[in-house]
Tab-separated table of C-alpha atoms in Angstrom:
chain	number	residue	atom	x	y	z
A	1	MET	CA	0.066	-0.116	0.026
A	2	GLU	CA	2.860	2.390	0.388
A	3	GLU	CA	3.765	2.149	-2.930
A	4	VAL	CA	0.536	2.321	-4.081
A	5	TRP	CA	-0.322	5.736	-3.011
A	6	PRO	CA	2.674	7.684	-4.099
A	7	ALA	CA	1.769	6.480	-7.738
A	8	LEU	CA	-1.873	7.471	-7.240
A	9	MET	CA	-0.491	10.878	-6.526
A	10	GLN	CA	1.424	11.198	-9.296
A	11	LEU	CA	-1.176	10.174	-11.371
A	12	PHE	CA	-3.744	12.585	-9.840
A	13	GLN	CA	-1.140	15.273	-10.228
A	14	LEU	CA	-0.513	14.569	-13.920
A	15	TRP	CA	-4.667	14.466	-14.226
A	16	MET	CA	-5.066	17.759	-12.700
A	17	PHE	CA	-2.155	19.217	-14.813
A	18	VAL	CA	-3.633	18.164	-18.020
A	19	VAL	CA	-7.193	19.861	-16.781
A	20	LEU	CA	-5.828	22.851	-15.348
A	21	PHE	CA	-3.078	23.942	-17.838
A	22	LEU	CA	-3.499	21.952	-21.103
A	23	ILE	CA	-7.567	22.168	-21.076
A	24	MET	CA	-9.222	25.046	-18.888
A	25	MET	CA	-6.325	27.953	-19.175
A	26	PRO	CA	-6.649	27.664	-23.350
A	27	ALA	CA	-10.315	27.211	-22.912
A	28	MET	CA	-10.574	30.467	-20.376
A	29	PHE	CA	-8.520	32.736	-23.452
A	30	GLY	CA	-10.402	30.857	-26.291
A	31	LEU	CA	-7.558	29.460	-27.392
A	32	SER	CA	-7.314	25.820	-28.524
A	33	LEU	CA	-3.932	23.520	-28.920
A	34	GLY	CA	-5.434	21.587	-31.642
A	35	VAL	CA	-5.905	18.510	-29.777
A	36	THR	CA	-9.768	18.372	-30.394
A	37	GLY	CA	-9.332	19.319	-33.884
A	38	VAL	CA	-6.775	15.797	-34.397
A	39	TYR	CA	-8.990	13.897	-32.367
A	40	ILE	CA	-12.025	14.626	-34.517
A	41	GLN	CA	-9.922	13.934	-37.923
A	42	VAL	CA	-8.906	10.549	-36.589
A	43	LEU	CA	-12.764	9.830	-35.734
A	44	VAL	CA	-13.804	10.858	-39.278
A	45	ARG	CA	-11.282	8.582	-40.571
A	46	ILE	CA	-12.555	5.472	-38.048
A	47	LEU	CA	-15.953	5.936	-38.868
A	48	GLU	CA	-15.459	5.964	-42.828
A	49	TRP	CA	-13.568	2.808	-42.254
A	50	ALA	CA	-16.560	1.169	-40.206
A	51	THR	CA	-18.635	2.384	-42.799
A	52	ILE	CA	-17.297	0.346	-45.531
A	53	ARG	CA	-17.049	-2.471	-43.555
A	54	ILE	CA	-20.678	-2.436	-42.645
A	55	GLN	CA	-21.549	-2.010	-46.173
A	56	ARG	CA	-18.968	-5.121	-46.879
A	57	GLY	CA	-21.144	-7.066	-44.498
A	58	LEU	CA	-24.458	-6.072	-45.567
A	59	GLN	CA	-23.456	-7.162	-49.100
A	60	ASN	CA	-22.813	-10.771	-47.669
A	61	GLU	CA	-26.388	-11.160	-46.072
A	62	PRO	CA	-28.858	-13.403	-47.514
A	63	LEU	CA	-31.453	-12.188	-49.328
A	64	SER	CA	-34.138	-13.630	-46.615
A	65	LEU	CA	-33.135	-11.162	-43.969
A	66	GLN	CA	-33.902	-7.955	-46.451
A	67	CYS	CA	-36.873	-6.629	-46.100
A	68	SER	CA	-39.498	-6.089	-49.097
A	69	GLN	CA	-42.078	-4.068	-49.434
A	70	SER	CA	-45.243	-5.458	-51.297
A	71	VAL	CA	-48.084	-3.137	-49.942
A	72	GLY	CA	-48.850	0.293	-51.521
A	73	LEU	CA	-51.864	2.280	-51.719
A	74	HIS	CA	-53.560	3.699	-55.372
A	75	SER	CA	-54.180	6.978	-54.871
A	76	SER	CA	-56.202	7.081	-58.228
A	77	GLN	CA	-59.144	4.951	-56.412
A	78	CYS	CA	-59.232	7.271	-53.624
A	79	SER	CA	-59.244	10.877	-55.654
A	80	GLN	CA	-62.811	9.299	-57.406
A	81	CYS	CA	-64.778	9.312	-54.272
A	82	SER	CA	-68.230	11.012	-54.177
A	83	VAL	CA	-68.217	10.905	-57.805
A	84	LEU	CA	-72.041	11.676	-57.722
A	85	GLY	CA	-71.787	14.216	-54.924
A	86	GLU	CA	-73.663	12.059	-52.841
A	87	PHE	CA	-72.037	9.966	-49.917
A	88	SER	CA	-70.864	6.454	-50.629
A	89	LEU	CA	-68.772	3.644	-49.262
A	90	SER	CA	-66.031	4.552	-51.402
A	91	ASP	CA	-65.685	8.245	-49.508
A	92	VAL	CA	-63.577	6.481	-46.540
A	93	LEU	CA	-61.095	5.467	-48.592
A	94	TYR	CA	-59.792	9.195	-48.806
A	95	PHE	CA	-59.483	9.156	-45.062
A	96	TYR	CA	-58.285	5.875	-44.895
A	97	LYS	CA	-55.291	6.718	-47.306
A	98	ARG	CA	-54.514	9.879	-45.492
A	99	GLY	CA	-54.688	7.859	-42.365
A	100	VAL	CA	-52.019	5.596	-43.342
A	101	GLU	CA	-49.955	8.129	-45.202
A	102	THR	CA	-49.795	9.732	-41.366
A	103	ILE	CA	-48.631	6.937	-39.625
A	104	VAL	CA	-46.116	5.986	-42.289
A	105	ASP	CA	-45.014	9.428	-42.836
A	106	ASP	CA	-45.797	11.762	-39.717
A	107	GLN	CA	-44.216	14.919	-40.162
A	108	VAL	CA	-44.527	15.259	-36.286
A	109	THR	CA	-43.927	12.925	-34.537
A	110	GLN	CA	-40.799	11.912	-36.161
A	111	ARG	CA	-39.255	15.184	-35.314
A	112	PHE	CA	-39.373	14.197	-31.953
A	113	SER	CA	-37.069	10.997	-32.424
A	114	SER	CA	-33.464	10.274	-32.977
A	115	GLU	CA	-32.172	11.219	-36.286
A	116	GLU	CA	-31.583	8.339	-38.611
A	117	LEU	CA	-27.723	7.521	-39.332
A	118	ALA	CA	-26.743	6.207	-42.782
A	119	SER	CA	-24.514	3.900	-41.108
A	120	TRP	CA	-23.522	2.608	-37.537
A	121	ASN	CA	-21.463	5.346	-35.744
A	122	LEU	CA	-19.706	2.873	-33.059
A	123	LEU	CA	-21.982	4.199	-30.056
A	124	THR	CA	-25.583	2.301	-30.195
A	125	ARG	CA	-26.763	-0.646	-32.411
A	126	THR	CA	-29.548	0.749	-34.017
A	127	ASN	CA	-29.735	-2.145	-36.525
A	128	GLN	CA	-29.981	-6.007	-35.745
A	129	ASN	CA	-27.783	-6.351	-38.765
A	130	PHE	CA	-24.703	-4.277	-37.021
A	131	GLN	CA	-24.830	-7.154	-33.826
A	132	TYR	CA	-21.487	-8.641	-35.859
A	133	ILE	CA	-20.047	-7.761	-38.962
A	134	SER	CA	-16.432	-8.577	-38.108
A	135	LEU	CA	-13.783	-9.100	-35.396
A	136	ARG	CA	-11.964	-6.064	-36.164
A	137	LEU	CA	-14.542	-3.967	-35.863
A	138	THR	CA	-15.931	-5.596	-32.921
A	139	ILE	CA	-12.629	-4.503	-31.561
A	140	ILE	CA	-12.409	-1.085	-32.558
A	141	TRP	CA	-16.137	-0.704	-30.720
A	142	GLY	CA	-14.376	-2.309	-27.595
A	143	LEU	CA	-11.691	-0.046	-27.516
A	144	GLY	CA	-13.978	2.968	-28.589
A	145	VAL	CA	-16.066	1.873	-25.081
A	146	LEU	CA	-12.652	2.148	-23.074
A	147	VAL	CA	-11.841	5.541	-24.295
A	148	ARG	CA	-15.306	6.903	-24.047
A	149	TYR	CA	-16.240	5.761	-20.518
A	150	GLY	CA	-12.295	5.315	-18.991
A	151	ILE	CA	-10.714	8.507	-20.172
A	152	LEU	CA	-13.328	10.672	-21.692
A	153	PHE	CA	-16.035	10.551	-19.483
A	154	PRO	CA	-14.189	11.059	-16.039
A	155	LEU	CA	-12.204	13.941	-17.948
A	156	ARG	CA	-15.502	15.420	-18.933
A	157	ILE	CA	-17.337	15.321	-15.550
A	158	THR	CA	-13.877	16.981	-14.139
A	159	LEU	CA	-14.621	19.993	-16.533
A	160	ALA	CA	-18.117	20.232	-15.997
A	161	LEU	CA	-18.109	20.581	-12.345
A	162	ILE	CA	-14.956	23.251	-12.332
A	163	GLY	CA	-16.964	25.013	-14.994
A	164	LEU	CA	-20.543	25.161	-12.965
A	165	SER	CA	-18.957	25.546	-9.666
A	166	TRP	CA	-16.795	28.355	-11.002
A	167	LEU	CA	-20.229	29.625	-12.495
A	168	VAL	CA	-21.596	29.617	-9.116
A	169	VAL	CA	-18.674	30.946	-7.263
A	170	GLY	CA	-17.858	34.050	-9.940
A	171	THR	CA	-21.318	35.444	-10.237
A	172	SER	CA	-22.027	35.553	-6.796
A	173	LEU	CA	-18.537	37.512	-6.124
A	174	VAL	CA	-19.390	39.977	-9.136
A	175	GLY	CA	-22.919	40.583	-7.860
A	176	SER	CA	-21.876	41.601	-4.782
A	177	LEU	CA	-20.022	44.641	-6.366
A	178	PRO	CA	-21.803	47.765	-7.075
A	179	GLU	CA	-23.499	48.667	-10.320
A	180	SER	CA	-20.580	49.795	-12.896
A	181	SER	CA	-19.136	49.145	-16.443
A	182	VAL	CA	-16.913	47.152	-14.511
A	183	LYS	CA	-19.338	44.758	-13.002
A	184	ASN	CA	-20.373	44.277	-16.307
A	185	TRP	CA	-17.227	43.535	-17.896
A	186	LEU	CA	-16.499	41.275	-14.965
A	187	SER	CA	-19.800	39.392	-15.590
A	188	GLU	CA	-19.321	38.958	-18.887
A	189	LEU	CA	-15.951	37.402	-18.458
A	190	VAL	CA	-17.208	34.913	-15.830
A	191	HIS	CA	-19.941	33.844	-18.021
A	192	LEU	CA	-17.910	33.565	-21.155
A	193	THR	CA	-15.184	31.494	-19.331
A	194	CYS	CA	-17.559	29.332	-17.750
A	195	TYR	CA	-19.542	28.115	-20.875
A	196	ARG	CA	-15.971	27.777	-22.592
A	197	ILE	CA	-14.853	25.226	-19.959
A	198	CYS	CA	-18.275	23.505	-20.036
A	199	ALA	CA	-18.051	23.392	-24.169
A	200	ARG	CA	-14.641	21.919	-23.701
A	201	GLY	CA	-16.099	19.282	-21.215
A	202	LEU	CA	-18.386	18.039	-24.079
A	203	SER	CA	-15.436	17.799	-26.430
A	204	ALA	CA	-17.273	20.585	-28.648
A	205	THR	CA	-15.831	21.611	-32.062
A	206	VAL	CA	-18.141	24.798	-32.869
A	207	HIS	CA	-17.922	26.056	-36.466
A	208	TYR	CA	-19.456	30.131	-36.242
A	209	HIS	CA	-20.107	31.005	-39.751
A	210	ASN	CA	-20.419	34.764	-40.487
A	211	LYS	CA	-19.295	36.344	-37.436
A	212	GLU	CA	-20.105	39.734	-38.451
A	213	ASN	CA	-23.661	39.242	-37.789
A	214	ARG	CA	-23.339	38.289	-34.093
A	215	PRO	CA	-26.489	39.367	-32.076
A	216	GLN	CA	-26.020	43.318	-30.476
A	217	LYS	CA	-26.955	44.457	-27.234
A	218	GLY	CA	-30.519	45.620	-27.211
A	219	GLY	CA	-31.496	42.677	-29.343
A	220	ILE	CA	-33.285	39.371	-29.419
A	221	CYS	CA	-31.492	36.237	-30.597
A	222	VAL	CA	-33.475	33.506	-31.983
A	223	ALA	CA	-32.598	30.163	-32.679
A	224	ASN	CA	-33.885	26.505	-33.471
A	225	HIS	CA	-33.660	24.278	-30.592
A	226	THR	CA	-32.341	20.628	-30.610
A	227	THR	CA	-30.963	20.414	-26.768
A	228	PRO	CA	-30.213	22.322	-23.667
A	229	ILE	CA	-26.699	22.526	-24.682
A	230	ASP	CA	-27.758	25.019	-27.339
A	231	VAL	CA	-27.141	27.363	-24.948
A	232	VAL	CA	-23.529	26.480	-23.870
A	233	ILE	CA	-22.578	26.408	-27.611
A	234	LEU	CA	-23.975	30.170	-28.364
A	235	ALA	CA	-22.588	31.456	-25.128
A	236	ASN	CA	-19.613	30.170	-26.047
A	237	ASP	CA	-19.085	32.935	-28.746
A	238	GLY	CA	-20.630	35.452	-26.866
A	239	CYS	CA	-23.088	36.642	-23.727
A	240	TYR	CA	-26.782	36.414	-23.440
A	241	ALA	CA	-29.418	37.436	-21.178
A	242	MET	CA	-31.367	33.837	-20.420
A	243	VAL	CA	-35.253	33.550	-20.601
A	244	GLY	CA	-36.745	30.888	-18.504
A	245	GLN	CA	-38.696	29.736	-15.760
A	246	ILE	CA	-37.319	29.769	-12.077
A	247	HIS	CA	-36.443	26.330	-10.765
A	248	GLY	CA	-35.492	24.702	-7.549
A	249	GLY	CA	-32.794	22.561	-6.615
A	250	LEU	CA	-29.228	22.812	-8.245
A	251	LEU	CA	-30.472	24.736	-10.981
A	252	GLY	CA	-32.358	27.147	-8.865
A	253	ILE	CA	-29.079	27.789	-7.217
A	254	ILE	CA	-27.293	28.345	-10.592
A	255	GLN	CA	-29.800	30.618	-11.522
A	256	ARG	CA	-29.985	32.757	-8.573
A	257	SER	CA	-26.095	33.126	-8.519
A	258	MET	CA	-26.294	34.307	-12.314
A	259	VAL	CA	-29.214	36.952	-12.014
A	260	ARG	CA	-27.085	38.653	-9.579
A	261	SER	CA	-24.249	39.461	-11.879
A	262	CYS	CA	-26.332	39.648	-15.348
A	263	PRO	CA	-29.855	40.743	-15.717
A	264	HIS	CA	-31.237	37.286	-16.834
A	265	VAL	CA	-35.067	37.246	-17.121
A	266	TRP	CA	-36.254	34.295	-15.048
A	267	PHE	CA	-40.107	34.168	-14.346
A	268	GLU	CA	-42.392	32.251	-11.733
A	269	ARG	CA	-44.642	29.572	-12.704
A	270	SER	CA	-47.990	31.879	-12.268
A	271	GLU	CA	-46.129	34.534	-14.437
A	272	MET	CA	-45.344	32.361	-17.422
A	273	LYS	CA	-49.376	31.536	-17.709
A	274	ASP	CA	-49.586	35.457	-18.086
A	275	ARG	CA	-48.539	36.089	-21.490
A	276	HIS	CA	-48.944	39.961	-21.363
A	277	ALA	CA	-46.464	40.061	-18.037
A	278	VAL	CA	-43.796	38.223	-19.930
A	279	THR	CA	-44.163	40.275	-23.001
A	280	SER	CA	-43.772	43.415	-20.606
A	281	ARG	CA	-40.863	42.335	-18.803
A	282	LEU	CA	-38.989	41.379	-22.367
A	283	ARG	CA	-40.027	44.515	-23.882
A	284	ASP	CA	-38.476	46.612	-20.858
A	285	HIS	CA	-35.321	44.553	-21.255
A	286	VAL	CA	-34.840	45.625	-24.793
A	287	ALA	CA	-35.381	49.027	-24.550
A	288	GLU	CA	-32.125	49.221	-23.028
A	289	ARG	CA	-29.695	49.328	-25.481
A	290	THR	CA	-26.611	48.560	-22.878
A	291	LYS	CA	-28.293	45.144	-21.643
A	292	LEU	CA	-27.137	42.035	-23.352
A	293	PRO	CA	-29.344	40.528	-26.339
A	294	ILE	CA	-31.894	38.297	-25.265
A	295	LEU	CA	-31.505	34.628	-26.116
A	296	ILE	CA	-35.239	32.645	-27.141
A	297	PHE	CA	-35.977	29.374	-28.591
A	298	PRO	CA	-39.549	30.247	-30.439
A	299	GLU	CA	-40.153	26.323	-31.050
A	300	GLY	CA	-40.764	26.122	-27.214
A	301	THR	CA	-39.604	22.573	-26.978
A	302	CYS	CA	-36.485	20.494	-28.318
A	303	VAL	CA	-36.769	19.104	-32.168
A	304	ASN	CA	-34.450	16.385	-33.528
A	305	ASN	CA	-32.285	18.785	-35.889
A	306	THR	CA	-33.860	17.930	-38.880
A	307	SER	CA	-36.457	20.494	-39.180
A	308	VAL	CA	-37.435	23.894	-37.661
A	309	MET	CA	-41.384	23.791	-36.337
A	310	MET	CA	-43.775	26.610	-35.875
A	311	PHE	CA	-42.433	29.968	-34.183
A	312	LYS	CA	-44.249	31.010	-31.065
A	313	LYS	CA	-45.481	34.522	-32.343
A	314	GLY	CA	-44.526	36.022	-28.640
A	315	SER	CA	-41.166	36.596	-29.171
A	316	PHE	CA	-41.901	38.609	-32.075
A	317	GLU	CA	-44.243	40.869	-30.599
A	318	ILE	CA	-41.675	42.368	-28.123
A	319	GLY	CA	-40.586	44.737	-30.642
A	320	GLY	CA	-36.549	45.262	-31.344
A	321	THR	CA	-34.352	43.858	-33.838
A	322	ILE	CA	-34.082	40.319	-34.567
A	323	HIS	CA	-30.897	38.296	-34.659
A	324	PRO	CA	-31.753	34.796	-36.391
A	325	VAL	CA	-28.870	32.086	-35.510
A	326	ALA	CA	-29.046	28.566	-37.544
A	327	ILE	CA	-27.472	25.646	-35.580
A	328	LYS	CA	-27.125	22.232	-37.090
A	329	TYR	CA	-25.101	19.331	-35.207
A	330	ASP	CA	-23.653	16.437	-36.968
A	331	PRO	CA	-25.065	13.109	-35.505
A	332	ARG	CA	-22.223	11.263	-37.152
A	333	PHE	CA	-20.314	12.058	-33.393
A	334	GLY	CA	-23.253	11.683	-31.059
A	335	ASP	CA	-27.056	12.562	-30.960
A	336	ALA	CA	-27.433	15.749	-29.311
A	337	PHE	CA	-31.338	15.903	-29.492
A	338	TRP	CA	-32.771	15.534	-26.039
A	339	ASN	CA	-36.228	13.667	-25.896
A	340	SER	CA	-37.417	14.849	-22.924
A	341	SER	CA	-40.232	11.985	-22.861
A	342	LYS	CA	-37.713	9.056	-23.075
A	343	TYR	CA	-34.721	10.738	-21.063
A	344	ASN	CA	-34.491	12.754	-18.090
A	345	MET	CA	-31.920	15.599	-17.727
A	346	VAL	CA	-29.296	13.584	-16.044
A	347	SER	CA	-29.733	10.396	-18.358
A	348	TYR	CA	-29.415	12.693	-21.262
A	349	VAL	CA	-26.169	14.844	-19.824
A	350	LEU	CA	-24.552	11.169	-19.079
A	351	ARG	CA	-25.003	10.198	-22.545
A	352	MET	CA	-23.504	13.278	-24.123
A	353	MET	CA	-20.498	12.747	-22.142
A	354	THR	CA	-20.209	9.464	-23.132
A	355	SER	CA	-20.856	10.235	-26.893
A	356	TRP	CA	-17.498	10.871	-29.167
A	357	ALA	CA	-17.922	14.671	-29.233
A	358	VAL	CA	-19.922	17.432	-30.097
A	359	VAL	CA	-19.598	18.700	-33.448
A	360	VAL	CA	-21.931	21.713	-34.661
A	361	ASN	CA	-21.990	24.494	-37.038
A	362	VAL	CA	-23.500	28.169	-36.303
A	363	TRP	CA	-24.645	30.376	-38.770
A	364	TYR	CA	-25.367	34.202	-37.449
A	365	LEU	CA	-27.733	35.288	-40.065
A	366	PRO	CA	-28.283	39.179	-40.768
A	367	ALA	CA	-30.481	41.290	-38.535
A	368	MET	CA	-34.141	41.180	-39.081
A	369	SER	CA	-36.792	43.952	-38.333
A	370	ARG	CA	-40.864	43.609	-38.910
A	371	GLN	CA	-41.952	45.242	-41.673
A	372	GLU	CA	-44.581	47.677	-42.361
A	373	GLY	CA	-48.287	45.942	-41.888
A	374	GLU	CA	-46.667	42.693	-41.290
A	375	ASP	CA	-47.989	40.868	-38.319
A	376	ALA	CA	-46.026	38.781	-35.814
A	377	THR	CA	-46.950	35.815	-37.026
A	378	HIS	CA	-46.067	36.363	-40.513
A	379	PHE	CA	-42.685	38.034	-39.161
A	380	ALA	CA	-42.093	34.670	-37.248
A	381	ASN	CA	-42.730	32.622	-40.676
A	382	ARG	CA	-40.307	34.491	-42.334
A	383	VAL	CA	-37.391	34.368	-39.951
A	384	LYS	CA	-38.039	30.793	-39.334
A	385	SER	CA	-37.803	30.197	-43.003
A	386	ALA	CA	-34.253	31.837	-43.132
A	387	ILE	CA	-33.085	29.856	-40.130
A	388	ALA	CA	-34.230	26.462	-41.959
A	389	ALA	CA	-32.926	27.567	-45.558
A	390	GLN	CA	-29.421	28.410	-43.630
A	391	GLY	CA	-29.318	25.246	-41.936
A	392	GLY	CA	-30.193	22.830	-44.412
A	393	LEU	CA	-33.276	22.067	-42.294
A	394	LEU	CA	-37.172	21.420	-43.167
A	395	ASP	CA	-39.125	24.262	-42.692
A	396	LEU	CA	-42.628	22.876	-40.973
A	397	ALA	CA	-45.496	24.811	-39.909
A	398	TRP	CA	-46.839	22.157	-37.315
A	399	ASP	CA	-46.639	23.453	-33.628
A	400	GLY	CA	-44.103	22.075	-31.473
A	401	GLY	CA	-46.856	21.599	-28.748
A	402	LEU	CA	-48.291	18.545	-30.338
A	403	LYS	CA	-45.536	16.727	-28.745
A	404	ARG	CA	-47.360	16.540	-25.696
A	405	ALA	CA	-50.884	18.179	-26.711
A	406	ARG	CA	-53.915	16.958	-28.719
A	407	VAL	CA	-54.298	18.254	-32.341
A	408	LYS	CA	-55.955	21.709	-32.453
A	409	GLU	CA	-59.574	21.733	-33.616
A	410	SER	CA	-58.518	24.357	-36.227
A	411	PHE	CA	-56.176	21.593	-37.742
A	412	ARG	CA	-59.051	19.435	-38.120
A	413	GLN	CA	-61.244	22.015	-39.364
A	414	GLU	CA	-58.679	22.335	-42.235
A	415	GLN	CA	-58.939	18.903	-43.303
A	416	GLN	CA	-62.873	19.177	-43.032
A	417	LYS	CA	-62.797	22.016	-45.436
A	418	LEU	CA	-60.111	20.296	-47.967
A	419	TYR	CA	-62.537	17.318	-48.109
A	420	SER	CA	-65.545	19.543	-48.660
A	421	SER	CA	-64.038	21.567	-51.326
A	422	ILE	CA	-63.436	17.842	-52.941
A	423	ILE	CA	-67.205	17.292	-52.914
A	424	LEU	CA	-68.256	20.902	-53.935
A	425	ARG	CA	-65.806	20.837	-57.216
A	426	VAL	CA	-67.319	17.607	-57.950
A	427	GLU	CA	-70.888	18.902	-57.600
A	428	ALA	CA	-70.015	22.210	-59.511
A	429	ASP	CA	-68.560	19.994	-62.335
A	430	GLU	CA	-71.676	18.056	-62.384
A	431	VAL	CA	-73.470	20.918	-62.525
A	432	ALA	CA	-71.436	22.610	-65.380
A	433	SER	CA	-71.982	19.089	-67.254
A	434	GLU	CA	-75.592	19.052	-66.959
A	435	ALA	CA	-75.813	22.834	-68.140
A	436	PHE	CA	-73.553	22.081	-71.282
A	437	ARG	CA	-75.459	18.943	-72.381
A	438	ALA	CA	-79.133	20.886	-71.924
A	439	LEU	CA	-77.737	23.757	-74.531
A	440	PRO	CA	-79.615	23.499	-77.746
A	441	SER	CA	-77.297	22.357	-80.777
A	442	THR	CA	-75.884	24.932	-83.337
A	443	ARG	CA	-76.122	23.257	-85.908
């Protein structure tokens, strides 16, 4: 035992030297030693090799294991319903077709499940055909488990604890200072360094594009929402005033310490239900041009980074300049989407800390303002379309609230109106045809 303790102490000293001087210090100054870049390049090579091995293995699979699709629907049969303008049994085929299409290719529910990968990324086995391909691939997967859980996971936990602890202590100390420009500068410095340390704790590689369009003070930054990590990714390049509900526990402690040094906008649960109270407080914040830009995710929920869903119009009724930001994660290195109905926050964070890395592109779009005569809904849709186009995401009109709520009555009425228009169009065609046949001959 006497020989073990000195060895453990030397190992601990080496560990802290790596954490403090090779990771934390460069992160605090926004520098990088290039280790993460080399690590990502090695990962890309390994995943490309694994993809080739998997493709070869699938080519050798017997044909009996390959799925065949032999069932289809003929839309021509469904489009001929109600030919006489009256109800017939064939009318149900229209609803049957639409129902099956919704089940097979639902644009809403599939946005709340993990993005499908073209090939296995050596993290999880999502296909039974990937259980065993080759011995070398299995060895690589085993080594990956040792690296992710034996080296990366303890390192990331250490960095996350240091970053969060420094956030609580630093913001509390800065919050005790009198109001001045020095306090504001120190507050931004503490927030920026803490978020950079936390980003290193996720092995995050972030590519920021068009930095000249970064959100300015007194503005509103809106972005598509995939994960709570979005906040860390954006705050790694600039400071923002956060908007959210007041929580208890550890998160509540962090919120209370942050608001002492920076004008974050936290709401009580009762206030969140009062839309006018929320809008009023946000409008007051934006009115002061010296305050940090507000960071808002108008979707109101996390989407799996394949699309952008409906933006709530409340964020666009405040006034001020909107700074759109598009965020796109690379799913090859880990699934960044937080499926809150499947994983709690602790489970999700553990999954992220045991993934390969977080690789993400962030595009700052030019500032946008509400045009004359444009209502908040159309303005929100215009901003959403710009974010979707820049990030290569699908632009969907569906409300992300359908993740947990029933379909609104207005949506059902739209489908009823669509079916009624088909009936009325058929009846109009029948009337026109009868009138044409009733015309006297010109011969």
